[in-house]
PDB file of C-alpha atoms in Angstrom:
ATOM      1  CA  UNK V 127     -67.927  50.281 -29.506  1.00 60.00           C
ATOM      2  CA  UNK V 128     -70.120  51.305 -32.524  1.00 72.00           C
ATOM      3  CA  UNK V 129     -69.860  54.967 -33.941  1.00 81.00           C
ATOM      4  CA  UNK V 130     -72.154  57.663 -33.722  1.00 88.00           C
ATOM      5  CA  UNK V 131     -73.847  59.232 -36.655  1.00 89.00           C
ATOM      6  CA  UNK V 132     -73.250  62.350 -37.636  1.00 92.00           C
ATOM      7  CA  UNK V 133     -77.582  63.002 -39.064  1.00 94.00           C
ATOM      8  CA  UNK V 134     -78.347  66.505 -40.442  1.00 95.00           C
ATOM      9  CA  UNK V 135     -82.158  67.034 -40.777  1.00 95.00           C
ATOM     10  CA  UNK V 136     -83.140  70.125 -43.265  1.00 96.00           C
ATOM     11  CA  UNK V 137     -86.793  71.156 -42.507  1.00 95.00           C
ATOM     12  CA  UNK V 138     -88.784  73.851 -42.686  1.00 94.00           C
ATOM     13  CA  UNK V 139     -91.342  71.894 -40.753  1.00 93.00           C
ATOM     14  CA  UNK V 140     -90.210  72.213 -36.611  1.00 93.00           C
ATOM     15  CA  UNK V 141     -92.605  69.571 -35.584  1.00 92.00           C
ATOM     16  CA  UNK V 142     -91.762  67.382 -38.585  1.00 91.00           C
ATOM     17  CA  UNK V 143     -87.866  68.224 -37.448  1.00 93.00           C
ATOM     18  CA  UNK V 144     -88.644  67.421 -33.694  1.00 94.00           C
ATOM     19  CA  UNK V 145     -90.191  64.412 -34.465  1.00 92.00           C
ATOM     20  CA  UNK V 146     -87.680  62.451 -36.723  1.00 93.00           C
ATOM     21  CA  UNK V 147     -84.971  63.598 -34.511  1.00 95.00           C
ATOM     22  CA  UNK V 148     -86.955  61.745 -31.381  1.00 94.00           C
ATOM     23  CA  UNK V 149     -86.926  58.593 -33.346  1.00 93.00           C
ATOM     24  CA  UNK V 150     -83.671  58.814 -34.555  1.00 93.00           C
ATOM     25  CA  UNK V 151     -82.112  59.105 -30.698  1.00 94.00           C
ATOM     26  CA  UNK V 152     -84.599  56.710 -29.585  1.00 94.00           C
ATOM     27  CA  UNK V 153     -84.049  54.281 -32.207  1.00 92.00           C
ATOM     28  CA  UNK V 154     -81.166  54.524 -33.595  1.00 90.00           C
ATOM     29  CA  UNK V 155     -78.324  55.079 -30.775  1.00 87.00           C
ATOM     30  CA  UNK V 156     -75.716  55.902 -30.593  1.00 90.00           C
ATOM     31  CA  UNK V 157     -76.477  59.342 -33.141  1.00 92.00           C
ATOM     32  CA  UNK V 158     -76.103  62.646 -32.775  1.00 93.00           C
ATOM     33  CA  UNK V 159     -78.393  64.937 -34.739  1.00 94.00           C
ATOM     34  CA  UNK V 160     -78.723  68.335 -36.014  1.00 94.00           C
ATOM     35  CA  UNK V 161     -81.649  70.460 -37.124  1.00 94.00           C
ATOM     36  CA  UNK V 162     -81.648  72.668 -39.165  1.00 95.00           C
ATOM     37  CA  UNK V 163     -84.632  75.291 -40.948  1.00 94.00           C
ATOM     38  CA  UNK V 164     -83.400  75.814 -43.920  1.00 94.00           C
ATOM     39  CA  UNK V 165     -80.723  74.917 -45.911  1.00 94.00           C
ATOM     40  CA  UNK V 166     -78.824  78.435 -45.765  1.00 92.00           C
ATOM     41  CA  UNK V 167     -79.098  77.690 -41.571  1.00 92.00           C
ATOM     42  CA  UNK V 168     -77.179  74.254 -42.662  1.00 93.00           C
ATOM     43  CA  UNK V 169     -74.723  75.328 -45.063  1.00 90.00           C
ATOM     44  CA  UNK V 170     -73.646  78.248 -42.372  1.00 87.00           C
ATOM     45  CA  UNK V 171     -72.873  75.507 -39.688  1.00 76.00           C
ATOM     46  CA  UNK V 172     -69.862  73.101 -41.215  1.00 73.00           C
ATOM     47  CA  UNK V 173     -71.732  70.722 -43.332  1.00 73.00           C
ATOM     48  CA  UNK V 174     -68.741  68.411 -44.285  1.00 76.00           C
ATOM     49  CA  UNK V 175     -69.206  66.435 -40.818  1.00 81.00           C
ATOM     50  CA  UNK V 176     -72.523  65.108 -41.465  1.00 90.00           C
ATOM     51  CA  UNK V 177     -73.215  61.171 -42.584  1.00 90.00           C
ATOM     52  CA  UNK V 178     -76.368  61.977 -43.464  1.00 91.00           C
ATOM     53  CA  UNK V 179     -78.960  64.471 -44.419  1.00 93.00           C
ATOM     54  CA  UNK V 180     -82.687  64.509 -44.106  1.00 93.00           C
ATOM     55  CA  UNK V 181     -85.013  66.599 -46.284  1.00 92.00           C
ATOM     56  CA  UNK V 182     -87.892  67.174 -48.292  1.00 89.00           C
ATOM     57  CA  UNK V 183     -88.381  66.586 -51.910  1.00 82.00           C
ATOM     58  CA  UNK V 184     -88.343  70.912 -52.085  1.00 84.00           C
ATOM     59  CA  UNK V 185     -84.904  71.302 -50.838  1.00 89.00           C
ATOM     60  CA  UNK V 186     -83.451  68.349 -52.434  1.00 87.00           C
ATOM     61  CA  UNK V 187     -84.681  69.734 -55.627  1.00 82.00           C
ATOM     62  CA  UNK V 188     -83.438  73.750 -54.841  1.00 85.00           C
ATOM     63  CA  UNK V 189     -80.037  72.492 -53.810  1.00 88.00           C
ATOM     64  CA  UNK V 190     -79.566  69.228 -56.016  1.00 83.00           C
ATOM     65  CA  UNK V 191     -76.175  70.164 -56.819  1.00 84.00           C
ATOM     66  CA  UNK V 192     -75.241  69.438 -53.056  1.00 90.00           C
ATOM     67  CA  UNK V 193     -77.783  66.523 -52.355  1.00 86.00           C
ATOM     68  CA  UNK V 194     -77.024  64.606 -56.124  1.00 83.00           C
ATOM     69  CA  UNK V 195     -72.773  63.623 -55.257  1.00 85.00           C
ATOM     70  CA  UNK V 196     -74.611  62.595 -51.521  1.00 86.00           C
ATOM     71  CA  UNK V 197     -77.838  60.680 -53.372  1.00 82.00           C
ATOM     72  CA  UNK V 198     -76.511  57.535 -51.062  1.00 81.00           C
ATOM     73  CA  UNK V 199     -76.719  59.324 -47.596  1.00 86.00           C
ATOM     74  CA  UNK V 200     -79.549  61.441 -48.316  1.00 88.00           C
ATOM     75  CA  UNK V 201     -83.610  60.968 -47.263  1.00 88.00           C
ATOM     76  CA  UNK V 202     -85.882  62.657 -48.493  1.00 86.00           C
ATOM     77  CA  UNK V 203     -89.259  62.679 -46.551  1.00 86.00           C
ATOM     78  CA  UNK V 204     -92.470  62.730 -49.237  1.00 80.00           C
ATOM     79  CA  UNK V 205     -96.167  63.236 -48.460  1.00 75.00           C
ATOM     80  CA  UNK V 206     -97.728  60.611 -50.398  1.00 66.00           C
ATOM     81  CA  UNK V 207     -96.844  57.212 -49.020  1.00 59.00           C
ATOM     82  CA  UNK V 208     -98.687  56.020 -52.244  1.00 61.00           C
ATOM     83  CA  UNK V 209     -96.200  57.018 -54.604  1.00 57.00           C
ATOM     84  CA  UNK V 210     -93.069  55.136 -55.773  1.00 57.00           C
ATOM     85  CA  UNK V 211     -89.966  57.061 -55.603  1.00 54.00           C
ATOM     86  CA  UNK V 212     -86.667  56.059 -57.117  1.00 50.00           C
ATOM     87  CA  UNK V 213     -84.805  57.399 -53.753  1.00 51.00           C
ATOM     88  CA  UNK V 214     -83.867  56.787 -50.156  1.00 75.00           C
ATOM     89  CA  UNK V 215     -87.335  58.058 -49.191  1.00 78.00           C
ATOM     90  CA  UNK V 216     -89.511  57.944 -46.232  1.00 80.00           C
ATOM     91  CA  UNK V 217     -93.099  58.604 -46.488  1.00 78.00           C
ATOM     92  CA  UNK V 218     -94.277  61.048 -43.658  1.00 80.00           C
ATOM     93  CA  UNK V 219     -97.458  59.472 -42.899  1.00 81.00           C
ATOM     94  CA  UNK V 220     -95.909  56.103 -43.092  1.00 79.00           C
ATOM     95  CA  UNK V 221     -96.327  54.161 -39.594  1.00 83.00           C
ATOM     96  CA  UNK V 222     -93.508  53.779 -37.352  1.00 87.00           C
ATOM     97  CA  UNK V 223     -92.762  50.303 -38.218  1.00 88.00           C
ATOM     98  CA  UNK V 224     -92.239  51.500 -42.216  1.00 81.00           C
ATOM     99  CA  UNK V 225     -90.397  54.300 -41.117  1.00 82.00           C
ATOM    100  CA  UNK V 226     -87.921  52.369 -38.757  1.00 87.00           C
ATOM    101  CA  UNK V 227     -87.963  49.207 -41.530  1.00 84.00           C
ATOM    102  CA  UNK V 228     -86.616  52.005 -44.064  1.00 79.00           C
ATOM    103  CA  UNK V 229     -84.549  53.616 -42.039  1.00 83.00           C
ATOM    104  CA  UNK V 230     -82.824  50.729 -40.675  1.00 85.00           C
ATOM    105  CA  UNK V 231     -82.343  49.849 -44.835  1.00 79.00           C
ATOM    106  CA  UNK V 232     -80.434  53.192 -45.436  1.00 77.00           C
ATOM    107  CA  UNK V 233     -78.634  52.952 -42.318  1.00 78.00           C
ATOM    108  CA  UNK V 234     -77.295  49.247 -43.486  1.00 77.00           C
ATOM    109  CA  UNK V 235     -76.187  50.549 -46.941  1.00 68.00           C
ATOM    110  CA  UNK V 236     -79.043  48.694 -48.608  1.00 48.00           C
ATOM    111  CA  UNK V 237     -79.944  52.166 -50.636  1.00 46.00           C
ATOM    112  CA  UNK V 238     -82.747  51.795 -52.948  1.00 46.00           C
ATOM    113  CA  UNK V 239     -80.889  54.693 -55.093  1.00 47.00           C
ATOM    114  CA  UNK V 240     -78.146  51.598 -55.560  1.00 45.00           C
ATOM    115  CA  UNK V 241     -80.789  49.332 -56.616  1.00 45.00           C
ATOM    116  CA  UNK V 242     -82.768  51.741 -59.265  1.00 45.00           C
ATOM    117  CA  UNK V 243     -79.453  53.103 -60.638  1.00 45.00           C
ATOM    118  CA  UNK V 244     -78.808  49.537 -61.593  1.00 46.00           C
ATOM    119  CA  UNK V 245     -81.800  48.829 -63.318  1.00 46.00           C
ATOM    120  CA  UNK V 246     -81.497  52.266 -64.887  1.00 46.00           C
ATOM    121  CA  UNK V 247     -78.761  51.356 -67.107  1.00 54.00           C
ATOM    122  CA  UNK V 248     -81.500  49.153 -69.207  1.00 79.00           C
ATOM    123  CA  UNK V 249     -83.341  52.425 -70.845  1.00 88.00           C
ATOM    124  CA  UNK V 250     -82.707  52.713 -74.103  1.00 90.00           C
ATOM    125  CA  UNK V 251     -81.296  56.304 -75.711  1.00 91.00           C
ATOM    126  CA  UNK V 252     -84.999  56.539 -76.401  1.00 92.00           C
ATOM    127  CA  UNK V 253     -86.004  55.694 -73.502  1.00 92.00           C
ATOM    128  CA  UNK V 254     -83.903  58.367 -72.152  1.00 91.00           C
ATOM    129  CA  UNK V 255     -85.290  60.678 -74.861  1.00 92.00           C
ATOM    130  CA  UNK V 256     -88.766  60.359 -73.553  1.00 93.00           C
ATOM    131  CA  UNK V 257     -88.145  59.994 -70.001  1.00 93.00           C
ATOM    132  CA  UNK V 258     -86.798  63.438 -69.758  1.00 91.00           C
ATOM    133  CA  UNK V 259     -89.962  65.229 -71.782  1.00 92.00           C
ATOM    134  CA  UNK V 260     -92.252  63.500 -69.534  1.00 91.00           C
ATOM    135  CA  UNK V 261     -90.263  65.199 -66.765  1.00 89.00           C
ATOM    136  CA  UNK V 262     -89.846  68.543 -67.809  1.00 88.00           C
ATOM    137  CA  UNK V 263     -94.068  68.702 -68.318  1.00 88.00           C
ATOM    138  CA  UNK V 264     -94.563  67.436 -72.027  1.00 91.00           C
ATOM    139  CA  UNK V 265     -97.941  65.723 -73.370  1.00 93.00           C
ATOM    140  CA  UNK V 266     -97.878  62.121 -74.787  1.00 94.00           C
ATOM    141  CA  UNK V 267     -98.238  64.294 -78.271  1.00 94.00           C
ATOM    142  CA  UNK V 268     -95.692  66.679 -77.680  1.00 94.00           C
ATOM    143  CA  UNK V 269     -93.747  64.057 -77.137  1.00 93.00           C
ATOM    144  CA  UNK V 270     -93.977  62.390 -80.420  1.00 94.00           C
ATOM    145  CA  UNK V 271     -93.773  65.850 -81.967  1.00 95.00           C
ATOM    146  CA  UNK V 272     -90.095  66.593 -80.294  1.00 93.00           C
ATOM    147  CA  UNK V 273     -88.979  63.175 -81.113  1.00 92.00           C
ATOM    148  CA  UNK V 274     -91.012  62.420 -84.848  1.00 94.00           C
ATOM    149  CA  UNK V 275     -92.320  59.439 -83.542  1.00 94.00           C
ATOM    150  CA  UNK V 276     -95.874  57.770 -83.388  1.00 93.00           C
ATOM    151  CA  UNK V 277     -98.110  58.551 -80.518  1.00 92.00           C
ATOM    152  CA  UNK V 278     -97.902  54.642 -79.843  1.00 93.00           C
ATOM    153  CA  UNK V 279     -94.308  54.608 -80.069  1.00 93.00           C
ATOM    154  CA  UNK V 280     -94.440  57.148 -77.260  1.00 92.00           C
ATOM    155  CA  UNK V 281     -96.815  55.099 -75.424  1.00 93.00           C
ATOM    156  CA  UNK V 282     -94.970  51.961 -75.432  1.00 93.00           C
ATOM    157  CA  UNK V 283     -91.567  53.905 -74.744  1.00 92.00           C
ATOM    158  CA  UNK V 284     -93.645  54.952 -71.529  1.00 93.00           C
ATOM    159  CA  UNK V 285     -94.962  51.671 -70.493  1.00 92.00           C
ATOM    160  CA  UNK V 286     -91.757  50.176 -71.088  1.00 91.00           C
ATOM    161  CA  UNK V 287     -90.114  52.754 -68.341  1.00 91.00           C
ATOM    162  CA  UNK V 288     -92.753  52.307 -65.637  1.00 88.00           C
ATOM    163  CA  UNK V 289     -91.310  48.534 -66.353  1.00 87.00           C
ATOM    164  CA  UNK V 290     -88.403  48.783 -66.517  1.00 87.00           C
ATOM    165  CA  UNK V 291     -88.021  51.272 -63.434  1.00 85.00           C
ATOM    166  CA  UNK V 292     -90.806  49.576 -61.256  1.00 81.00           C
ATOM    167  CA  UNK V 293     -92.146  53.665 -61.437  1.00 83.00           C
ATOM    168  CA  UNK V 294     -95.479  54.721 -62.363  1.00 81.00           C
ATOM    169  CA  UNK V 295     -95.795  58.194 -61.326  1.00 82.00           C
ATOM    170  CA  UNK V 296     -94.642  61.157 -62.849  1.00 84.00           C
ATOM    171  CA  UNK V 297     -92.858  62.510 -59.333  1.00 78.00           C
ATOM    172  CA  UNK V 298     -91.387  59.265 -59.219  1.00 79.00           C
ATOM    173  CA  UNK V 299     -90.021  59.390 -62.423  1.00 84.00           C
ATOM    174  CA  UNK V 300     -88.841  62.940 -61.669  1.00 82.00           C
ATOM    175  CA  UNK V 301     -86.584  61.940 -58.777  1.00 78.00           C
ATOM    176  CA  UNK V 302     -85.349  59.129 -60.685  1.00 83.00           C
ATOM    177  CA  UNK V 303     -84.342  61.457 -63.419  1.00 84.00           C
ATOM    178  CA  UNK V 304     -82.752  63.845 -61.129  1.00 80.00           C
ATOM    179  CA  UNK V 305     -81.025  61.120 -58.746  1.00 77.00           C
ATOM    180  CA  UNK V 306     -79.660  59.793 -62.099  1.00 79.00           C
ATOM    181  CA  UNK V 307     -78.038  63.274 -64.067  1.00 79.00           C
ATOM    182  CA  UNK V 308     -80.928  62.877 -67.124  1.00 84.00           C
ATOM    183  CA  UNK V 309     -81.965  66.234 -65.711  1.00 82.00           C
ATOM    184  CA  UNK V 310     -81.337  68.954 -63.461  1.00 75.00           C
ATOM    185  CA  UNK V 311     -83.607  70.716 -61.553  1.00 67.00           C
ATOM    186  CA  UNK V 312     -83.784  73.934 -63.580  1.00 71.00           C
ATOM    187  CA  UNK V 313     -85.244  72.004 -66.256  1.00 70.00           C
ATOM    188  CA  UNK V 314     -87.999  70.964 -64.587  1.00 68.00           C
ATOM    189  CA  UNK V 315     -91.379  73.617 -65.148  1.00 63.00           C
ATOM    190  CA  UNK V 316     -92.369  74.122 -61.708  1.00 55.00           C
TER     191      UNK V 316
END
């Protein structure tokens, strides 16, 4: 007899919230799943019971501090299905077969936050260094200002992280940074 899942899904978005939910019961039996508009609605309701948590990139951010010790069991849904993010992420205009493809990933433990943390021990302190300017909003020559380094040096340092990470964009970097304790949300210039 197989378990059912406790899913908590933290959206602002009702249609957005109605329609993961459909797929996860349709999908995904046996589960039972919550909804929830906000994550002051969520944290009022006995969160502890929950496997997992759906939410956006906003809320994960806002309430890191909850989300970051649950990285493993959390998904956050993104709007560009373009970007790379270092995350259990599902895009929201990805079709049904990525959708159930990635879900059926997280719900078999094969986390891509596992994977990324892994290669994440390879930065450098440098690496590191430059990785968290990029996040919090610095130029390529404020950058080599803060650190007294070379433009180029900051440039290579850069392509050597989209490398290293498999990332390319700057919100991908962002979550990786955030997933990975180089930075914490309030550091981040919004």
């Amino acid at each position: 007899m197989q378990r059912t899942r406790q899913i908590a899904i933290i959206l602002p978005d009702t249609l957005q919230c109605i329609g993961l939910q459909s797929v996860l019961i349709d999908y995904f039996h046996p589960v039972e799943v919550s909804c929830f508009s906000s994550f002051t609605a969520f944290t009022s309701e006995g969160y502890e019971s929950f496997e997992y948590y759906f939410t956006n990139a906003d809320l994960f951010v806002l309430n890191s501090e909850f989300f970051l010790p649950r990285k493993n069991k959390t998904i956050i849904l993104v709007q560009d299905a373009a970007g790379e993010y270092p995350a259990n992420y599902v895009p929201v205009s990805s079709s049904l077969e990525v959708l159930l493809e990635k879900l059926r990933d997280v719900f078999a433990g094969e986390s891509l936050v596992n994977h990324l943390t892994d290669e994440g021990k390879d930065l450098s302190h440098r690496e590191k260094d430059v990785l968290q300017l990029i996040v919090k909003g610095s130029t390529n020559k404020e950058i080599a200002d803060k650190l007294n380094i070379s433009l180029n040096t900051v440039l290579t340092h850069r392509k050597n992280i989209t490398a290293k990470l498999g990332i390319k964009t700057v919100s991908g970097l962002t979550y990786y940074a955030i997933m990975n304790g180089f930075i914490s949300a309030d550091d981040i210039d919004v």
